[in-house]
XYZ file of C-alpha atoms in Angstrom:
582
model
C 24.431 19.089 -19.417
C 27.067 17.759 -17.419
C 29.598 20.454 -18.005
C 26.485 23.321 -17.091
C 26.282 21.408 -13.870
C 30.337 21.343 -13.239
C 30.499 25.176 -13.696
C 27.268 26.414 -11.955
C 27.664 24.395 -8.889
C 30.467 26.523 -8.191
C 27.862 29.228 -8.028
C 25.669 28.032 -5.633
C 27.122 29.778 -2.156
C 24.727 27.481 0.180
C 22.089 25.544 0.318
C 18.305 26.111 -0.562
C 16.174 25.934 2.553
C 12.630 25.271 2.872
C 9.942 25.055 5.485
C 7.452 22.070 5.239
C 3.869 22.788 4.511
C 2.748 19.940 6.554
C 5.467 19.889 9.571
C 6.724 23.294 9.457
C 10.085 21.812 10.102
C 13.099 23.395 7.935
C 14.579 21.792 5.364
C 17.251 22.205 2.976
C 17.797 20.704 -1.164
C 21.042 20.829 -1.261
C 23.401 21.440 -4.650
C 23.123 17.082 -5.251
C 19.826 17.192 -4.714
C 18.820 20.212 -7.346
C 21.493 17.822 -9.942
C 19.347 14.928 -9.350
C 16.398 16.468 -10.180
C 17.511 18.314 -13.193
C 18.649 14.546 -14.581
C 15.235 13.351 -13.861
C 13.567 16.291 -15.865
C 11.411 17.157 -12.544
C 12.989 20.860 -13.030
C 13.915 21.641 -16.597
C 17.868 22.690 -17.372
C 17.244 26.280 -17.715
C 15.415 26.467 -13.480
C 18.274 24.260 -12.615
C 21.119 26.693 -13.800
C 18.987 30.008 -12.873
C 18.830 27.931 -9.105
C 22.388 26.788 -8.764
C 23.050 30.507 -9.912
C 21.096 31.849 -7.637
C 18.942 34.103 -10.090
C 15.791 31.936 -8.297
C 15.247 30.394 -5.535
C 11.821 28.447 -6.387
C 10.435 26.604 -9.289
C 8.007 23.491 -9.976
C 8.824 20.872 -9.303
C 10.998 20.918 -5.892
C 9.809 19.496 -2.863
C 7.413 21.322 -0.256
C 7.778 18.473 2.296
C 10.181 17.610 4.258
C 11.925 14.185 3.602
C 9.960 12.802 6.864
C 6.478 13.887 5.637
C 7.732 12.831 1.838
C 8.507 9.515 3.825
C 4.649 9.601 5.800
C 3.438 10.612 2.263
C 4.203 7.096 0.767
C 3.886 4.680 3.192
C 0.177 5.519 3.342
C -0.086 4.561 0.555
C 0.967 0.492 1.481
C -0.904 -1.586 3.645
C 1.185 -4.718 4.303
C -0.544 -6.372 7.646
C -4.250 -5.443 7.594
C -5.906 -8.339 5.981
C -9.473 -9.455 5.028
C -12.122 -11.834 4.280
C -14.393 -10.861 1.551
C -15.521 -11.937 -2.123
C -13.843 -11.345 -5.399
C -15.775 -8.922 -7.545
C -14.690 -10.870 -10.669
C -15.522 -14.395 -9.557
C -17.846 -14.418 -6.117
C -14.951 -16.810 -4.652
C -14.082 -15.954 -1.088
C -10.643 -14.694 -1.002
C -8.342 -12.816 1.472
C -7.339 -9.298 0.385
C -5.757 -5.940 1.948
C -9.141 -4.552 1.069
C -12.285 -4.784 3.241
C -15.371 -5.803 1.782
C -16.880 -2.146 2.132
C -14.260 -0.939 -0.840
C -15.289 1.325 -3.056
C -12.993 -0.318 -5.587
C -13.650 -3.717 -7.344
C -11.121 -6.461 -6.037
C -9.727 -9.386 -8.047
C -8.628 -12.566 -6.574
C -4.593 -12.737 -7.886
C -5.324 -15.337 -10.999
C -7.988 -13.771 -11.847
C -5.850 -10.280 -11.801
C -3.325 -11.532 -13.676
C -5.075 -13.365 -16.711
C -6.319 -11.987 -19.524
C -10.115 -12.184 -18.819
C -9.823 -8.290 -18.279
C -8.271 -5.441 -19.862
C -7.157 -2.282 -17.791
C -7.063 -0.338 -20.890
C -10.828 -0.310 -21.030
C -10.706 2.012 -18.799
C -8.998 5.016 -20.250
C -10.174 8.118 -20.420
C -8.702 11.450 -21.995
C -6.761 14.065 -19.950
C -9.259 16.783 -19.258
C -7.180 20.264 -18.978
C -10.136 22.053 -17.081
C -9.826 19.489 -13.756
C -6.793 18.967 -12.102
C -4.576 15.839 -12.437
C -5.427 13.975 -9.374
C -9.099 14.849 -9.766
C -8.807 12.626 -13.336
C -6.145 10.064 -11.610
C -8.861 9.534 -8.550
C -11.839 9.081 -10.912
C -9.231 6.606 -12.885
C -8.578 4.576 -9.809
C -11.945 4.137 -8.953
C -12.829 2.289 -11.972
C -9.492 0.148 -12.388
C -9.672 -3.207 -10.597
C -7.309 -3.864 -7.776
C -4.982 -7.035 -6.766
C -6.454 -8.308 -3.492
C -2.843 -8.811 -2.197
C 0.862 -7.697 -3.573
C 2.076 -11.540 -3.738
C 3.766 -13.607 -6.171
C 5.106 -16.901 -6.565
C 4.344 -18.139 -3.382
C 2.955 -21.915 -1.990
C 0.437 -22.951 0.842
C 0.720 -18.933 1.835
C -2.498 -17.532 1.921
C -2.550 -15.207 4.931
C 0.547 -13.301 3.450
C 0.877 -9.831 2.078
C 3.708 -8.037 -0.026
C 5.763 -11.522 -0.685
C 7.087 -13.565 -2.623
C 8.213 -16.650 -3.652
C 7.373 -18.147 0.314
C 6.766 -21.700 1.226
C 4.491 -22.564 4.104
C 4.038 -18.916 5.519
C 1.745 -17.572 7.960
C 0.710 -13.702 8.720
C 3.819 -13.022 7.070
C 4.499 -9.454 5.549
C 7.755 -8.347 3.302
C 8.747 -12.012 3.463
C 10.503 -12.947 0.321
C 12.438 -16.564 -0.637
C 11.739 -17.711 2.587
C 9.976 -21.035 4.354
C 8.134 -22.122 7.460
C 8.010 -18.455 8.865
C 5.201 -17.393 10.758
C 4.284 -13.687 12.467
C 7.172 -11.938 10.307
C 7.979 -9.066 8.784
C 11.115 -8.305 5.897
C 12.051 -11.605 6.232
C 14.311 -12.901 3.544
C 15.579 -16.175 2.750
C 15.067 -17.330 6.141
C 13.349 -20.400 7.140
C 11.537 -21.638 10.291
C 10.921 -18.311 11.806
C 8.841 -16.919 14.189
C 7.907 -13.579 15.225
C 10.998 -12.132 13.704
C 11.278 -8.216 11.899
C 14.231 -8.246 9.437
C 15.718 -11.664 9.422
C 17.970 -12.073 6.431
C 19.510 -15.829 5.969
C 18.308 -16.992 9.735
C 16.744 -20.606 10.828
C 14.984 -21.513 13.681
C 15.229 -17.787 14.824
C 12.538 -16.604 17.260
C 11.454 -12.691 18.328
C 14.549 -11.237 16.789
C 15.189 -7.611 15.654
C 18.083 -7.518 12.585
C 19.409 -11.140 12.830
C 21.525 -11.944 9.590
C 22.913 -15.077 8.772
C 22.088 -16.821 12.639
C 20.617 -19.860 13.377
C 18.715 -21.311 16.778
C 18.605 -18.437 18.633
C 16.121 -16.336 20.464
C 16.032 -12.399 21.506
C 18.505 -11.104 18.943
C 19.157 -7.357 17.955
C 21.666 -5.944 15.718
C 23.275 -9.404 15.425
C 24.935 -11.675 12.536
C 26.635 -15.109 12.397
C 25.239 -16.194 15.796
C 23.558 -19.544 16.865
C 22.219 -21.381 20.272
C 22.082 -17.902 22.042
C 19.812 -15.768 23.706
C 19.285 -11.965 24.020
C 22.403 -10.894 22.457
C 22.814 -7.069 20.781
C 25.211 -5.946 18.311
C 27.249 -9.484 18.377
C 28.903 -11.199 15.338
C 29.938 -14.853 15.386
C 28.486 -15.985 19.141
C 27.514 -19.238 19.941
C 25.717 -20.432 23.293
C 25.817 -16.980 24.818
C 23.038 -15.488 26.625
C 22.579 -11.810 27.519
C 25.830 -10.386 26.019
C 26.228 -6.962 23.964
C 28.893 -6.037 21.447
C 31.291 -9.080 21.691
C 32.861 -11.171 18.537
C 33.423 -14.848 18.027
C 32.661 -15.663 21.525
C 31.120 -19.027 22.955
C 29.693 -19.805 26.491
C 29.234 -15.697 27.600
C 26.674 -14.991 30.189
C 26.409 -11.054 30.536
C 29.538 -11.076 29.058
C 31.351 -12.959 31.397
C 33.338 -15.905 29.853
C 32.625 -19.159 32.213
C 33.265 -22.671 30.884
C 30.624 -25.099 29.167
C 29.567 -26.950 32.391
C 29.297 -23.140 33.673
C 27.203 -21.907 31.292
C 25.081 -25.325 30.908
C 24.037 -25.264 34.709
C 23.465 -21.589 34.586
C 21.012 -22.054 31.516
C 19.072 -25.109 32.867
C 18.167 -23.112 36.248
C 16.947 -20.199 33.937
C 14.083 -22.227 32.785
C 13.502 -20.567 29.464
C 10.438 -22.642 28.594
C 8.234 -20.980 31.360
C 6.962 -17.691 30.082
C 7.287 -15.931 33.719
C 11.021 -16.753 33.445
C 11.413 -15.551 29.501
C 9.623 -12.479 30.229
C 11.457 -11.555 33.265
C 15.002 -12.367 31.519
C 13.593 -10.106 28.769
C 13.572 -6.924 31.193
C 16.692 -7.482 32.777
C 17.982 -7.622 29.563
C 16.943 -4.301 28.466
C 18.050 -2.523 31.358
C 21.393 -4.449 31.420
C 22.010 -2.483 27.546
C 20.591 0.650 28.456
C 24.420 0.590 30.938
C 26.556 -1.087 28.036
C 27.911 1.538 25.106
C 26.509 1.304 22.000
C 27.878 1.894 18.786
C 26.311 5.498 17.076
C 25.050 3.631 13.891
C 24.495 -0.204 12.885
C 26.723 -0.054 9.665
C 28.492 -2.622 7.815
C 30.899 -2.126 5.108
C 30.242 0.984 4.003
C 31.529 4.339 3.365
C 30.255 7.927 3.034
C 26.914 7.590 4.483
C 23.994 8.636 6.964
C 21.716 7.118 8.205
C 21.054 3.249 10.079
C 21.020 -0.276 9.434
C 23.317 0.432 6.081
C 25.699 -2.689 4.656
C 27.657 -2.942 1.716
C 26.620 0.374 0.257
C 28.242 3.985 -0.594
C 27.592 7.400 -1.166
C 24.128 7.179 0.949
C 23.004 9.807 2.487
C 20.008 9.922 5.266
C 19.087 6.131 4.299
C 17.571 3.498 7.059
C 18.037 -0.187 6.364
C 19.533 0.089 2.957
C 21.524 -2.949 1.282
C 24.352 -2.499 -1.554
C 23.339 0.791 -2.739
C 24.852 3.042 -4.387
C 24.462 7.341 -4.694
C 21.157 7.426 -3.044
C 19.076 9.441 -0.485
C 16.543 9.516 1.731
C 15.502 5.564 0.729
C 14.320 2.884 3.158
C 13.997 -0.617 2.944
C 16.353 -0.259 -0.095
C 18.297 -3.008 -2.248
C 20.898 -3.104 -4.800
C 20.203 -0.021 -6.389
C 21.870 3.237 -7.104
C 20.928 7.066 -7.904
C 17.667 6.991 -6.955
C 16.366 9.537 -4.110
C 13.048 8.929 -1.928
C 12.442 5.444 -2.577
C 11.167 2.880 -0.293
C 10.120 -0.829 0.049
C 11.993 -2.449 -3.019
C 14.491 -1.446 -5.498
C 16.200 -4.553 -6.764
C 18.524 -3.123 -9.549
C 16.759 -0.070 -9.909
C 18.109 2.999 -11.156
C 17.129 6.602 -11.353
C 13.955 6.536 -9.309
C 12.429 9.587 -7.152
C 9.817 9.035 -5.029
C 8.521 5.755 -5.231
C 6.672 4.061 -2.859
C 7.149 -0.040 -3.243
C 8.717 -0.953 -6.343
C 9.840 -4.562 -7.789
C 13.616 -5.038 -9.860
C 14.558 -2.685 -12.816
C 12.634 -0.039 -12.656
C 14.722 2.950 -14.538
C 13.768 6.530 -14.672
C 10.569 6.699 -12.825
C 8.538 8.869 -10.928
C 5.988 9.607 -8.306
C 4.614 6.063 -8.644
C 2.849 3.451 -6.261
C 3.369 -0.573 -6.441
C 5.360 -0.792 -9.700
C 6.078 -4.119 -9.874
C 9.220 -4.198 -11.758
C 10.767 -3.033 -15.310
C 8.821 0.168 -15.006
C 10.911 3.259 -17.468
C 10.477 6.596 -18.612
C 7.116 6.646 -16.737
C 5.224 9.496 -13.970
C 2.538 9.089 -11.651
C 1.903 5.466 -12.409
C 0.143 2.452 -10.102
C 0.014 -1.440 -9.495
C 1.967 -2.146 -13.210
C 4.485 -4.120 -14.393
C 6.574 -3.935 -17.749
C 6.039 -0.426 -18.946
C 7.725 2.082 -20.345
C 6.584 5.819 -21.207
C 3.567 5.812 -19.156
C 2.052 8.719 -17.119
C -0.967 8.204 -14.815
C -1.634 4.797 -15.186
C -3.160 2.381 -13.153
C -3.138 -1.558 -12.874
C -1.349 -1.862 -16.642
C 0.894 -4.787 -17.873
C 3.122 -4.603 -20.881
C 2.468 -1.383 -22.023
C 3.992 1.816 -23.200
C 2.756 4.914 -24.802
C -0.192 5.460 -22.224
C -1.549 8.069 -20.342
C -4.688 7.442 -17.903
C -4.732 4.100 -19.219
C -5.403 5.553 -22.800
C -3.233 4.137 -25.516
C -1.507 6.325 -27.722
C 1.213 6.391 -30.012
C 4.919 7.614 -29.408
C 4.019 10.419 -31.715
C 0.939 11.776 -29.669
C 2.790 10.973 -25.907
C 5.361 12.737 -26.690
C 3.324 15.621 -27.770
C 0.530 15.563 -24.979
C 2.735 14.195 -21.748
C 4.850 18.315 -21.868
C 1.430 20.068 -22.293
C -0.196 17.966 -19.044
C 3.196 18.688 -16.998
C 2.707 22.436 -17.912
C -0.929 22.278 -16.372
C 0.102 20.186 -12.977
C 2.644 23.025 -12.270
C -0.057 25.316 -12.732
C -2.183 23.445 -10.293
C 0.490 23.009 -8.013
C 0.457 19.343 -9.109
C 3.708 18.547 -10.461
C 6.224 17.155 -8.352
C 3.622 16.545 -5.668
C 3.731 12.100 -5.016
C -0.140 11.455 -4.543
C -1.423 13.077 -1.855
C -2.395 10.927 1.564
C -6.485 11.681 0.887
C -6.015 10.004 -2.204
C -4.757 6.401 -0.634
C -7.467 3.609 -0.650
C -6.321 2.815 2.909
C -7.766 4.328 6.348
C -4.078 5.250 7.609
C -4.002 2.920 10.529
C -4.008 0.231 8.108
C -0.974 1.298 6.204
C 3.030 1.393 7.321
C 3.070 4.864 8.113
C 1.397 4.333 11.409
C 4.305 2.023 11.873
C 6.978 4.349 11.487
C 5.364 7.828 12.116
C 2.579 6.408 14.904
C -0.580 8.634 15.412
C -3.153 8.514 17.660
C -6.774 8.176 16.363
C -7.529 12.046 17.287
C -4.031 13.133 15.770
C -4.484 11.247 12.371
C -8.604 12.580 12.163
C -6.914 16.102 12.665
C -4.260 16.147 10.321
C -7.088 15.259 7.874
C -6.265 11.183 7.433
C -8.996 8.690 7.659
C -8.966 6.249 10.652
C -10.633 2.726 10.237
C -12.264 1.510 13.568
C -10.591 -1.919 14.390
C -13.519 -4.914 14.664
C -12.691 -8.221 16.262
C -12.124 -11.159 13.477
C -13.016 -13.858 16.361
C -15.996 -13.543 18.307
C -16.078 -15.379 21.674
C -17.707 -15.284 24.975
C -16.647 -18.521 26.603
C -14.538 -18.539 29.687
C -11.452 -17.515 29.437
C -8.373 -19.872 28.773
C -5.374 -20.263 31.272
C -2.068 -21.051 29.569
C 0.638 -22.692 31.420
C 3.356 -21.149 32.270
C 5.695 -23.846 31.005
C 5.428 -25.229 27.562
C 5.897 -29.010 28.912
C 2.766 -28.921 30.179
C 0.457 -27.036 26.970
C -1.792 -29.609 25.761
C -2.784 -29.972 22.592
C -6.086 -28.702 22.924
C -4.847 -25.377 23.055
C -5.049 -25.360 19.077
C -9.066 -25.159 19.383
C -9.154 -22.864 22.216
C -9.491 -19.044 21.835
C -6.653 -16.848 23.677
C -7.358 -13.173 24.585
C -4.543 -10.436 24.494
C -3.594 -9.584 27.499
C -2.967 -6.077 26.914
C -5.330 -5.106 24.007
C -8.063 -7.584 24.364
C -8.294 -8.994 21.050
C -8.189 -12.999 20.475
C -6.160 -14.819 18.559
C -5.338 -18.831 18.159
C -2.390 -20.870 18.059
C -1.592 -22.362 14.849
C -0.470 -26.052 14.166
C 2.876 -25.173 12.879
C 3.182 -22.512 15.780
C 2.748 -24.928 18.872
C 5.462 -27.615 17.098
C 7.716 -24.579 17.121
C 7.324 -23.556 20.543
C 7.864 -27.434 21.552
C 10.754 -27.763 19.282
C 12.503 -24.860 20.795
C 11.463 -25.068 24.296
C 9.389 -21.983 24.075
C 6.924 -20.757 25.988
C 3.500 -19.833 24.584
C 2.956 -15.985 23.884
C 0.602 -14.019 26.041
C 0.077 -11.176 23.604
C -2.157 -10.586 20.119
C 0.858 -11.084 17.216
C 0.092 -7.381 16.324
C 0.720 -6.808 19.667
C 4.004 -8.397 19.284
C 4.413 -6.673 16.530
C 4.641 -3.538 17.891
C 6.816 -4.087 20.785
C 9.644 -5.385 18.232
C 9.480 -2.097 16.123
C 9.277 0.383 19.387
C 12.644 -1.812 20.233
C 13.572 -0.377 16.902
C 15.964 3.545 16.959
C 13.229 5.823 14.917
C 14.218 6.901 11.386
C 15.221 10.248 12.151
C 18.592 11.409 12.854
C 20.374 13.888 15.273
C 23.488 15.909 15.999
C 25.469 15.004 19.353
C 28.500 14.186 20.480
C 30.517 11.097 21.307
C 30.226 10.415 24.696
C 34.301 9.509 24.884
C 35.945 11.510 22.687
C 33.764 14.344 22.507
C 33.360 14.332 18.127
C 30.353 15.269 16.290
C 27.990 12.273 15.393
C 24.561 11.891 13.663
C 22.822 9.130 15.414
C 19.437 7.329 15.347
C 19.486 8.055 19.292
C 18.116 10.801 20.326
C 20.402 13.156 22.810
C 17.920 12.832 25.799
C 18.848 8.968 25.676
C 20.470 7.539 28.608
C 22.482 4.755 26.734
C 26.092 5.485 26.374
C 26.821 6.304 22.491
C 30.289 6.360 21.109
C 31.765 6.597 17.589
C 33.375 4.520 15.454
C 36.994 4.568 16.764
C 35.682 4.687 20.103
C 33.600 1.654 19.753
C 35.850 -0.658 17.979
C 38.299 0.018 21.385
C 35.771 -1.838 23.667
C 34.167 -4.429 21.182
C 35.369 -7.812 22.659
């Protein structure tokens, strides 16, 4: 096979190009891409040679949607913040759960899931040639019990969702080996962290963007190896600096001005950062101070060959957004130590040979077009919520398994026989090489990531034929309404039975225990916004996940950039960048 793909490739005088069906945005699968999917048997060897050839230019089983929409396609599929007080169906114990209590689908609290007081192999049923495949795989899902939340191993964590192994976390999402954080998302490893998105090996860190191995700091973007600073972007190894961009192993910086440690001490204490009029208005000047500072094209670290943002450590990566020691990949997000997989997000962990996948645990090998797979998934298509299989096509909610199709056990003998005839009928349908469609997700999609990353109004989404949830108020109040001090010295602590109101959305929310001993341990000021709210202001800080041409604005070279050409920030490359880094 290899040699066939050595000598056709050869062939092939350009690219295939494609318009989405849902965008109508062009798109091309290039000469990798068609190599990848002839390894992963999604086109078979002879439509692979006939398309590097050129004899064809279509066949099952290559994409219709762009890589954005493939993207869209499944993160609706993964609600991570939108949690829930209802029952189990299993026990009656109240639980929380990433389903509502009007589900259509029964809900299991996680022990309950996970023991053997059920069997998800009950519910098989036999492939039906005369429906379609996601007709059977909706019916399927239906019927199979669901986890109330994607957790694991965690302690004194109950309002979490998609983490693991946490100690002492609170509205927490993506938050994995990690202790004492609170309103954060893709945290790793970090401990005693507050409203923070992507904070890998951080302490004490508070309303950060990217911070990576920093410790006591507040306001940091793009940043790694920093400590007792505040509002710093794209620095490495800064200590007790405040409002500097793009400078290295620097202490006592104030816009980037060097001044000595009595400087810099007096400057800070006539700030006063623990008033929240004095924060916020800091927090503005800061933004329009880097909108006037160059900034480098891409936030890459050690890596080679690549496109894409927020890559380290990795190679050979090609239109991948916040990927981490990968290897031969594209189009993956949210990506770990993996390599050869295309169209993967949320996860990896030592995976190999994966295509679209959307959320998958460590060692998952030569998989496809599957949802939540929890790990040490193989050989398997179109499977959901399992862990530990191998050969398994259409399956939902199994553990330990192989040989199964809709949750119907068979033996090697029969799969083998049965899985070709069933991927002869989905290309007939249309089916194969289609990820499940959007209509099929058991989420509204304002409740899942992809209004996160590809943000829809409630019109929009209702047009484009995706289900909208209507957002009800979890705390119900009608007292008068609470007046927070400006500076945190003076908070009482009867704030922790009062009821705050958003001042932007309206919604209420509380301040926890843990949350107010933060704020008074760092000298913070109390937030005036819902933590959704908050939420959202740290990922429109964020460059989108979409790429475009343009040049360097000092030496004139060709770029691809997460900022778009209409941007008024200064944008250099590489070379150019390195010349003015301090």
């Amino acid at each position: 096979m290899h040699y066939l793909y050595r000598n056709v490739f050869c062939k092939l005088k350009k690219m295939l190009e494609r318009t989405c069906r849902i965008s109508g945005e062009k798109f091309v699968i290039e000469k990798d891409d068609l190599e990848f999917y002839g390894k992963r048997n999604v086109i078979t060897a002879e439509n692979l040679s006939d398309l590097l050839s050129g004899k064809i230019s279509d066949c099952a089983g290559l994409p219709t949607l762009c890589p954005a929409e493939r993207q869209r396609r499944r993160l609706s599929w993964r609600n991570e913040r939108k949690l829930y007080k209802r029952k189990c169906d299993a026990t009656e114990k109240d639980i929380i759960s990433m389903y509502d209590g009007s589900s259509i689908f029964s809900i299991y609290e996680q022990k309950y899931w996970w023991s053997d007081n059920w069997d998800a192999l009950d519910y098989g049923q036999e492939f039906d040639f005369s429906k379609s495949f996601f007709e059977q795989f909706k019916a399927l899902q239906k019927k199979v019990p669901r986890i109330a939340l994607h957790v694991m191993g965690n302690e004194n964590s109950s309002y979490v969702n998609s983490s693991g192994y946490s100690k002492n976390c609170y509205l927490s999402y993506q938050t994995d080996y990690s202790e004492g954080c609170l309103y954060c998302s893709v945290a790793s490893h970090s401990t005693d962290c507050v409203d923070c998105l992507m904070a890998n090996k951080s302490e004490l860190c508070y309303e950060s963007i990217n911070s990576n191995e920093s410790y006591g700091s507040y306001y940091l973007f793009d940043s790694k190896n920093c400590s007792d600073s505040w509002f710093l972007k794209n620095c490495i190894g800064c200590k007790n600096c405040f409002g500097c961009v793009n400078l290295r192993n620097k202490e006592y910086y104030f816009l980037n001005k060097k001044l000595s440690k009595e400087e810099y001490d007096k400057k800070i204490k006539l700030l006063n950062l623990s008033c929240y009029s004095a924060v916020d208005g800091m927090r503005k000047k800061f933004f329009e101070f880097v909108k006037i500072v160059p900034q480098k094209f891409v936030n890459v670290i050690n890596s080679e060959d690549f496109s894409g943002d927020g890559i380290y450590n990795s190679k050979l990566v090609k239109n991948c957004f916040d990927c981490f020691a990968c290897e031969n990949c594209k189009y993956c997000a949210s990506f770990e130590y993996s390599s050869n997989c295309h169209d993967y997000d949320m996860g990896g962990y030592s995976s190999e040979w994966c295509y679209e996948i959307g959320s998958g645990g460590d060692k998952n090998f030569q998989t496809s077009f599957s949802i939540n797979i929890w790990g040490k998934v193989s050989n398997s298509f179109y499977c959901s919520v399992g862990k530990n299989l191998s050969n398994c096509f259409g399956c939902i909610g199994l553990r330990q398994k192989k040989y199964c199709i809709l949750n119907k056990q068979y033996t090697k003998e029969e799969y083998e026989e049965l899985v070709p005839k069933i991927i002869e009928h989905m290309k007939k349908t249309g089916e194969w090489g289609e990820f499940f469609p959007t209509s099929m997700s058991p989420f509204a999609y304002n409740e899942t990531v992809a209004n996160e990353y590809f943000g829809l109004t409630k019109e929009e989404a209702e047009r484009n034929g995706y289900i909208w949830k209507e957002e009800k108020q979890t705390v119900q109040y009608t007292g008068p309404k609470y007046e927070i001090p400006d500076d945190i010295k003076d908070v009482p602590d009867e704030i922790l039975e009062k009821v705050l109101q958003c001042e932007r959305s309206g919604k209420f929310f509380r301040i926890q225990k843990a949350e107010l001993k933060f704020y008074r341990k760092m000298n913070l000021p109390i937030p005036r916004l819902h933590p959704d709210e908050r939420h959202k202001d740290r990922m429109k800080l964020r460059n989108p996940r979409k790429l475009w041409k343009r040049k360097c604005d000092d030496c004139n070279c060709e770029i691809q950039t997460t900022f778009a050409p209409e941007r008024p920030e200064k944008i250099l490359c590489e070379d150019c960048y390195l010349k003015i880094v301090d």
